[in-house]
């Protein structure tokens, strides 16, 4: 399938990376996440399937307004065999407490879509839980329902998969209020995922509804409960900001190409944690940047950098799987090589996380990136801003 250059990049850090899925609780109130973690180096493990179920192809086709049969066929051919460079259900590497990142995906994406970022962070010694949101912003997601009495007369408590697909707004529907509701649910789902992982850390039994061969017991006492961060892309970045405002256990946040529309003005004064904005060159616009600047504060660390030659899709994994021509046409790639761009984003994130989680690693070597110093990076934004502050709403 993917020739040499069309693959999701491996982690560059010292740890081998494992990956597993966890779903707890029936219905949409449960938690659903993909965990990337430092693993034992078990060569017999398979690589992780990037998009694990065909319903995700249907969801993506619907989100991208492709016709269903064509979309499903194209995705099945092109990405059906794609794996990401993490060892599926590899044994967890015990021996230290790892800082934890909760990752929130963007509109139309789902939990597996940002594996280049999550795998890099795990290879550097983080636990990364990429949540899958059930707010109808994912292209597709599923939960389990108890079958009261299964028609085949099987076990009465057979679990039944229920799929939720991306909810397209009708022309007359008010997008802002719908997105503001969704961001609340998304933040709750990030907090629920943290609570679930803290329960695991304290030795609570994990009731995984998914048929997984992963042993969760070694995760007990392996989370550094004072070093927790939240990250997200686009709608997921707004979710990260909303989550910071709701829960002080998250010590800092990284907002990747944030989409600020779902956030109300009331949330900004409630964000007391350090925040890093990493923007693409092409996606941002003045009003969106001015919303980010409402978070500026004298005594709270707010950093913003822009990666030159990048587009919105430089953060999710598709950017690594398309050739340069198709990539440019679909807006999946910018002028800067996708591996170079994600490397800058990951290094800046690691430097920021070391600074604000108080890590004892060597990520401070990338501090200059946080000042916008380095190849393909600028401080702040490339977007021309009007001198006037945004007019207060009438
Ligand atoms: C026409 C649909 N229309 C819906 C509102 C706009 C669609 N759109 C631009 C797209 C996503 C695009 C894309 C993906 C993937 C291929 C593929 F071919 F590679 F599969 C192609 C083309 C189509 C670039 C975005 O929504 C951009 N965006 C995203 S994109 C997150 C995502 C989704 C699916 C993925 F597979 C990977 C990443 N996350 C956000 O949180 C926000 C926005 C905008 C505001 C807030």
Coordinates of C-alpha atoms and ligand atoms in Angstrom, one line a residue:
X1 CA 0.0 0.0 0.0
X2 CA 1.7 3.2 1.2
X3 CA 5.1 3.6 -0.5
X4 CA 8.0 4.7 1.7
X5 CA 7.0 8.4 2.0
X6 CA 3.3 7.7 2.5
X7 CA 3.2 6.4 6.1
X8 CA 2.3 7.7 9.5
X9 CA 5.7 8.7 11.1
X10 CA 7.1 6.6 13.9
X11 CA 7.7 8.0 17.4
X12 CA 11.2 9.6 17.8
X13 CA 11.5 9.2 21.5
X14 CA 13.2 6.4 23.6
X15 CA 10.0 4.5 24.4
X16 CA 8.4 1.7 22.4
X17 CA 4.8 2.6 21.8
X18 CA 1.7 0.3 22.4
X19 CA -1.9 1.0 21.6
X20 CA -5.2 -0.3 22.8
X21 CA -8.9 0.6 22.9
X22 CA -11.1 1.0 25.9
X23 CA -14.9 1.4 26.2
X24 CA -16.6 1.4 29.5
X25 CA -20.3 2.0 30.4
X26 CA -23.3 1.2 28.2
X27 CA -24.9 4.0 26.2
X28 CA -23.4 7.4 25.2
X29 CA -22.7 8.3 28.9
X30 CA -19.8 5.8 28.9
X31 CA -16.2 6.5 27.9
X32 CA -14.6 5.5 24.6
X33 CA -10.8 6.1 24.1
X34 CA -7.7 4.9 22.3
X35 CA -4.7 4.7 24.7
X36 CA -1.2 5.2 23.3
X37 CA 1.4 4.1 26.0
X38 CA 5.1 3.3 26.6
X39 CA 5.2 -0.5 26.0
X40 CA 7.7 -3.4 26.4
X41 CA 9.5 -4.0 23.2
X42 CA 7.5 -7.0 22.0
X43 CA 8.5 -7.7 18.4
X44 CA 5.7 -10.3 18.0
X45 CA 3.0 -7.7 18.3
X46 CA 1.1 -6.6 15.2
X47 CA 0.9 -2.9 14.2
X48 CA -2.3 -1.1 15.0
X49 CA -5.1 -0.9 12.4
X50 CA -5.6 2.8 11.7
X51 CA -9.3 2.8 11.0
X52 CA -10.7 -0.3 12.7
X53 CA -14.3 -0.6 11.4
X54 CA -15.9 -0.1 8.0
X55 CA -18.7 2.1 9.5
X56 CA -16.0 4.8 9.8
X57 CA -15.6 4.9 6.0
X58 CA -19.4 5.4 5.7
X59 CA -19.2 8.2 8.3
X60 CA -16.2 9.9 6.5
X61 CA -18.0 9.7 3.2
X62 CA -21.1 11.3 4.7
X63 CA -19.0 14.0 6.4
X64 CA -17.1 14.8 3.2
X65 CA -20.3 14.8 1.1
X66 CA -19.0 11.9 -1.0
X67 CA -21.6 9.5 -2.3
X68 CA -21.8 6.5 0.1
X69 CA -20.9 3.6 -2.1
X70 CA -18.0 5.4 -3.9
X71 CA -16.7 6.8 -0.6
X72 CA -16.8 3.5 1.2
X73 CA -15.1 1.8 -1.7
X74 CA -12.4 4.4 -2.0
X75 CA -11.6 4.4 1.7
X76 CA -11.7 0.6 1.9
X77 CA -9.2 0.4 -0.9
X78 CA -6.9 3.2 0.2
X79 CA -6.9 3.1 4.0
X80 CA -8.3 -0.4 4.7
X81 CA -4.9 -1.8 5.2
X82 CA -3.2 1.3 6.7
X83 CA -1.6 0.6 10.1
X84 CA -0.1 3.2 12.5
X85 CA 3.4 2.5 14.0
X86 CA 2.2 1.3 17.5
X87 CA 2.2 -2.2 18.8
X88 CA -1.4 -3.4 19.2
X89 CA -2.1 -4.5 22.8
X90 CA 1.7 -4.7 23.6
X91 CA 2.4 -5.3 27.3
X92 CA 2.5 -2.0 29.3
X93 CA 5.9 -0.8 30.4
X94 CA 5.9 -0.6 34.2
X95 CA 8.5 1.1 36.4
X96 CA 7.7 4.8 36.4
X97 CA 4.7 7.2 36.7
X98 CA 3.9 8.8 33.3
X99 CA 2.4 12.2 32.7
X100 CA -1.0 11.9 31.0
X101 CA -2.5 13.8 28.0
X102 CA -6.2 13.7 27.1
X103 CA -6.5 14.3 23.4
X104 CA -9.7 15.6 21.7
X105 CA -10.3 15.1 17.9
X106 CA -11.7 17.6 15.5
X107 CA -15.1 17.9 13.6
X108 CA -15.7 14.9 11.4
X109 CA -12.7 13.0 12.8
X110 CA -12.6 10.3 15.5
X111 CA -10.2 8.8 18.1
X112 CA -7.7 7.2 15.7
X113 CA -7.2 10.2 13.4
X114 CA -4.2 11.9 15.3
X115 CA -1.9 8.9 15.8
X116 CA 1.3 10.7 14.6
X117 CA 0.9 13.2 17.4
X118 CA -0.2 10.6 20.0
X119 CA 2.5 8.1 19.1
X120 CA 5.2 10.7 19.3
X121 CA 4.1 11.9 22.8
X122 CA 3.9 8.2 24.0
X123 CA 7.4 7.6 22.6
X124 CA 8.6 10.5 24.7
X125 CA 7.1 9.0 27.9
X126 CA 3.5 10.2 28.1
X127 CA 0.2 8.2 28.4
X128 CA -2.1 9.6 25.7
X129 CA -5.8 8.9 25.8
X130 CA -7.5 10.0 22.5
X131 CA -11.2 10.2 23.4
X132 CA -13.9 9.5 20.8
X133 CA -16.7 12.0 21.2
X134 CA -20.4 11.0 21.1
X135 CA -21.7 14.5 20.5
X136 CA -22.4 13.8 16.7
X137 CA -19.3 15.7 15.8
X138 CA -17.4 12.5 15.0
X139 CA -17.7 11.1 11.4
X140 CA -18.8 7.9 13.2
X141 CA -18.7 6.4 16.6
X142 CA -20.5 3.6 18.4
X143 CA -21.6 2.5 21.9
X144 CA -23.1 -0.7 23.3
X145 CA -26.8 -1.3 24.2
X146 CA -27.9 -4.2 26.2
X147 CA -30.1 -6.5 24.1
X148 CA -33.1 -7.2 26.4
X149 CA -33.8 -10.6 24.8
X150 CA -31.9 -11.4 21.6
X151 CA -34.0 -12.7 18.8
X152 CA -31.7 -15.7 18.3
X153 CA -32.5 -16.8 21.9
X154 CA -28.9 -16.3 22.8
X155 CA -27.7 -14.8 26.1
X156 CA -30.3 -12.2 27.1
X157 CA -27.5 -9.7 27.9
X158 CA -25.9 -9.8 24.5
X159 CA -24.4 -6.4 23.7
X160 CA -25.6 -4.6 20.6
X161 CA -23.5 -2.0 18.7
X162 CA -25.3 1.3 18.1
X163 CA -23.7 3.7 15.6
X164 CA -23.9 7.5 15.7
X165 CA -22.9 9.4 12.5
X166 CA -21.9 13.0 11.9
X167 CA -24.8 15.3 12.3
X168 CA -25.0 17.7 9.3
X169 CA -26.7 21.0 10.3
X170 CA -29.7 22.1 8.2
X171 CA -29.5 25.6 6.7
X172 CA -32.0 27.0 9.2
X173 CA -30.2 25.5 12.3
X174 CA -28.2 27.9 14.4
X175 CA -24.6 26.5 14.2
X176 CA -23.2 28.6 17.2
X177 CA -25.7 27.3 19.8
X178 CA -25.4 23.7 18.5
X179 CA -21.5 23.8 18.7
X180 CA -21.7 25.4 22.1
X181 CA -23.8 22.5 23.3
X182 CA -21.4 20.0 21.7
X183 CA -18.3 21.6 23.3
X184 CA -19.9 21.2 26.7
X185 CA -20.5 17.4 26.1
X186 CA -17.0 17.1 24.6
X187 CA -15.4 18.6 27.8
X188 CA -17.5 16.3 30.0
X189 CA -16.2 13.3 28.0
X190 CA -12.6 14.5 28.5
X191 CA -13.2 14.8 32.2
X192 CA -14.9 11.4 32.3
X193 CA -11.9 9.8 30.5
X194 CA -9.6 11.4 33.1
X195 CA -11.7 10.0 36.0
X196 CA -11.7 6.5 34.3
X197 CA -7.9 6.5 34.0
X198 CA -7.4 7.8 37.6
X199 CA -9.7 4.9 38.7
X200 CA -7.4 2.5 36.8
X201 CA -4.4 4.2 38.4
X202 CA -5.8 3.5 41.9
X203 CA -6.2 -0.2 41.0
X204 CA -9.9 -0.2 40.2
X205 CA -11.0 -3.2 38.0
X206 CA -11.5 -2.2 34.3
X207 CA -14.7 -3.4 32.7
X208 CA -13.8 -3.1 29.1
X209 CA -16.8 -3.7 26.8
X210 CA -14.5 -4.3 23.9
X211 CA -12.9 -7.7 23.2
X212 CA -9.3 -6.6 24.0
X213 CA -6.4 -8.8 25.1
X214 CA -4.7 -5.9 26.9
X215 CA -4.0 -6.3 30.6
X216 CA -4.8 -3.1 32.5
X217 CA -3.5 -4.2 35.9
X218 CA 0.1 -3.0 35.3
X219 CA -1.4 0.5 34.7
X220 CA -2.1 0.7 38.5
X221 CA 0.2 3.4 40.1
X222 CA 1.6 4.3 36.6
X223 CA 0.0 7.7 36.1
X224 CA 1.6 10.9 37.5
X225 CA -1.7 12.3 38.8
X226 CA -0.1 15.8 39.2
X227 CA 1.1 16.0 35.6
X228 CA -2.1 16.0 33.5
X229 CA -2.6 18.0 30.3
X230 CA -5.3 18.3 27.6
X231 CA -4.6 18.7 23.9
X232 CA -6.9 18.9 20.8
X233 CA -7.2 19.9 17.2
X234 CA -9.6 22.5 15.8
X235 CA -13.0 21.7 17.5
X236 CA -10.9 19.5 19.8
X237 CA -8.7 22.6 20.7
X238 CA -11.8 24.5 21.7
X239 CA -12.7 21.4 23.7
X240 CA -9.3 21.5 25.5
X241 CA -9.9 25.1 26.5
X242 CA -13.4 24.4 27.7
X243 CA -12.0 21.4 29.7
X244 CA -9.3 23.6 31.3
X245 CA -12.0 26.0 32.4
X246 CA -14.0 23.2 34.1
X247 CA -11.3 21.1 35.8
X248 CA -8.1 22.4 37.5
X249 CA -6.6 18.9 37.5
X250 CA -5.6 19.6 33.9
X251 CA -2.4 21.7 34.5
X252 CA -2.0 23.1 31.0
X253 CA -3.3 22.9 27.5
X254 CA -2.1 22.7 23.9
X255 CA -4.5 24.0 21.2
X256 CA -3.7 22.9 17.7
X257 CA -5.2 25.2 15.1
X258 CA -8.1 26.1 17.4
X259 CA -11.6 26.8 16.1
X260 CA -12.9 29.3 18.6
X261 CA -16.6 29.5 17.5
X262 CA -17.9 27.0 20.1
X263 CA -16.5 29.0 23.0
X264 CA -18.5 31.7 24.8
X265 CA -16.9 34.8 26.3
X266 CA -17.7 33.5 29.8
X267 CA -15.2 30.7 29.5
X268 CA -12.1 32.9 28.9
X269 CA -11.8 34.3 32.5
X270 CA -12.1 30.8 33.9
X271 CA -9.0 29.4 32.1
X272 CA -6.3 29.8 34.8
X273 CA -3.8 27.3 33.3
X274 CA -1.0 27.9 30.8
X275 CA -2.1 27.5 27.2
X276 CA -0.1 27.1 23.9
X277 CA -1.7 27.9 20.5
X278 CA 0.0 26.2 17.6
X279 CA -1.6 27.5 14.4
X280 CA -1.3 26.5 10.7
X281 CA -0.5 29.3 8.2
X282 CA -3.6 28.9 6.0
X283 CA -6.5 28.0 8.3
X284 CA -6.7 31.0 10.7
X285 CA -8.7 34.2 10.2
X286 CA -8.8 37.6 12.0
X287 CA -11.9 37.0 14.1
X288 CA -10.7 33.6 15.2
X289 CA -7.3 35.0 16.3
X290 CA -9.0 37.9 18.1
X291 CA -11.0 35.3 20.1
X292 CA -7.7 33.6 21.1
X293 CA -6.4 36.9 22.2
X294 CA -9.3 37.3 24.6
X295 CA -7.4 34.6 26.6
X296 CA -4.3 36.8 26.7
X297 CA -3.3 37.7 30.3
X298 CA -0.4 39.3 32.0
X299 CA 0.1 36.7 34.8
X300 CA -0.9 33.6 32.8
X301 CA 1.3 32.0 30.2
X302 CA -0.2 32.3 26.8
X303 CA 2.0 31.4 23.8
X304 CA 1.1 31.4 20.2
X305 CA 3.2 30.2 17.2
X306 CA 2.4 29.6 13.5
X307 CA 4.0 26.9 11.4
X308 CA 4.8 28.3 7.9
X309 CA 3.7 26.4 4.8
X310 CA 1.0 24.4 6.7
X311 CA -2.8 23.9 6.4
X312 CA -5.5 22.7 8.8
X313 CA -5.0 19.1 7.8
X314 CA -1.3 19.0 8.7
X315 CA -2.3 17.9 12.2
X316 CA -4.5 14.8 11.5
X317 CA -3.0 11.7 9.9
X318 CA -4.4 11.9 6.4
X319 CA -1.6 14.4 5.6
X320 CA 0.9 11.5 5.8
X321 CA -1.1 9.2 3.5
X322 CA -1.7 11.3 0.4
X323 CA 0.9 11.9 -2.3
X324 CA 2.0 15.5 -2.7
X325 CA -0.3 16.2 -5.7
X326 CA -3.5 14.7 -4.2
X327 CA -2.5 16.1 -0.8
X328 CA -2.3 19.6 -2.2
X329 CA -5.6 19.3 -4.2
X330 CA -7.6 18.1 -1.1
X331 CA -6.0 20.6 1.2
X332 CA -4.2 17.8 3.1
X333 CA -0.7 19.3 2.7
X334 CA 0.9 22.7 2.5
X335 CA 4.3 23.7 1.0
X336 CA 6.2 22.5 4.1
X337 CA 6.8 18.7 4.2
X338 CA 4.2 17.1 6.5
X339 CA 6.8 15.2 8.6
X340 CA 8.8 18.5 9.1
X341 CA 5.6 20.3 10.1
X342 CA 4.3 17.8 12.7
X343 CA 7.9 17.5 14.1
X344 CA 7.8 21.3 14.8
X345 CA 4.3 21.0 16.4
X346 CA 5.3 18.0 18.5
X347 CA 8.6 19.5 19.7
X348 CA 7.0 22.8 20.6
X349 CA 4.3 20.9 22.5
X350 CA 6.9 18.8 24.4
X351 CA 8.9 22.0 25.4
X352 CA 5.6 23.6 26.6
X353 CA 4.6 20.5 28.5
X354 CA 8.0 20.2 30.2
X355 CA 7.8 23.8 31.3
X356 CA 4.3 23.6 32.7
X357 CA 4.1 20.1 34.0
X358 CA 7.6 20.4 35.6
X359 CA 9.0 17.4 33.7
X360 CA 12.6 16.4 34.2
X361 CA 13.4 15.6 30.5
X362 CA 15.4 17.4 27.8
X363 CA 12.4 18.8 26.0
X364 CA 13.6 22.3 27.0
X365 CA 16.0 22.1 24.1
X366 CA 13.0 23.1 22.0
X367 CA 12.1 26.2 24.0
X368 CA 13.2 28.5 21.1
X369 CA 10.3 27.1 19.1
X370 CA 7.9 28.6 21.8
X371 CA 9.4 32.0 21.0
X372 CA 8.8 31.4 17.3
X373 CA 12.5 30.9 16.6
X374 CA 13.4 28.2 14.1
X375 CA 12.9 27.1 10.5
X376 CA 9.3 27.3 9.3
X377 CA 8.0 28.8 12.5
X378 CA 7.0 32.4 13.4
X379 CA 5.9 33.9 16.8
X380 CA 2.2 34.8 17.1
X381 CA 0.2 34.8 13.9
X382 CA 0.7 35.6 10.2
X383 CA -3.0 36.9 10.1
X384 CA -3.4 40.7 9.6
X385 CA -5.5 41.9 12.5
X386 CA -7.7 45.0 12.5
X387 CA -6.6 47.5 15.0
X388 CA -10.1 47.7 16.6
X389 CA -10.9 45.1 19.3
X390 CA -14.0 43.0 18.3
X391 CA -17.1 45.1 18.9
X392 CA -19.1 44.0 21.9
X393 CA -22.2 42.1 20.7
X394 CA -25.3 44.4 20.6
Ligands
LIG1 C1 -17.3 19.5 3.5 C2 -17.5 19.3 5.0 N1 -17.4 20.6 5.7 C3 -18.0 20.2 7.1 C4 -18.1 21.3 8.0 C5 -16.0 21.1 5.9 C6 -15.0 19.9 6.1 N2 -13.7 20.4 6.7 C7 -12.5 20.6 5.8 C8 -12.0 19.2 5.4 C9 -11.8 18.0 6.4 C10 -11.3 17.7 5.0 C11 -10.8 16.3 4.5 C12 -10.5 15.3 5.4 C13 -10.1 14.1 4.9 C14 -10.0 13.9 3.5 C15 -9.5 12.6 3.0 F1 -9.8 12.5 1.7 F2 -8.2 12.5 3.2 F3 -10.1 11.6 3.6 C16 -10.3 15.0 2.6 C17 -10.7 16.2 3.1 C18 -12.6 18.3 4.4 C19 -10.6 19.0 4.9 C20 -13.6 20.6 8.0 O1 -14.5 20.4 8.8 C21 -12.3 21.2 8.6 N3 -12.4 21.1 10.1 C22 -12.0 20.0 10.7 S1 -11.3 18.7 9.9 C23 -11.0 17.4 11.0 C24 -10.9 16.1 10.3 C25 -12.1 15.5 9.8 C26 -12.0 14.3 9.1 C27 -10.7 13.8 8.8 F4 -10.6 12.6 8.1 C28 -9.6 14.3 9.3 C29 -9.7 15.5 10.0 N4 -12.1 19.8 12.1 C30 -12.6 20.8 12.8 O2 -12.7 20.7 14.0 C31 -13.1 22.0 12.1 C32 -13.0 22.1 10.8 C33 -13.6 23.3 10.3 C34 -14.1 24.0 11.4 C35 -13.8 23.2 12.7

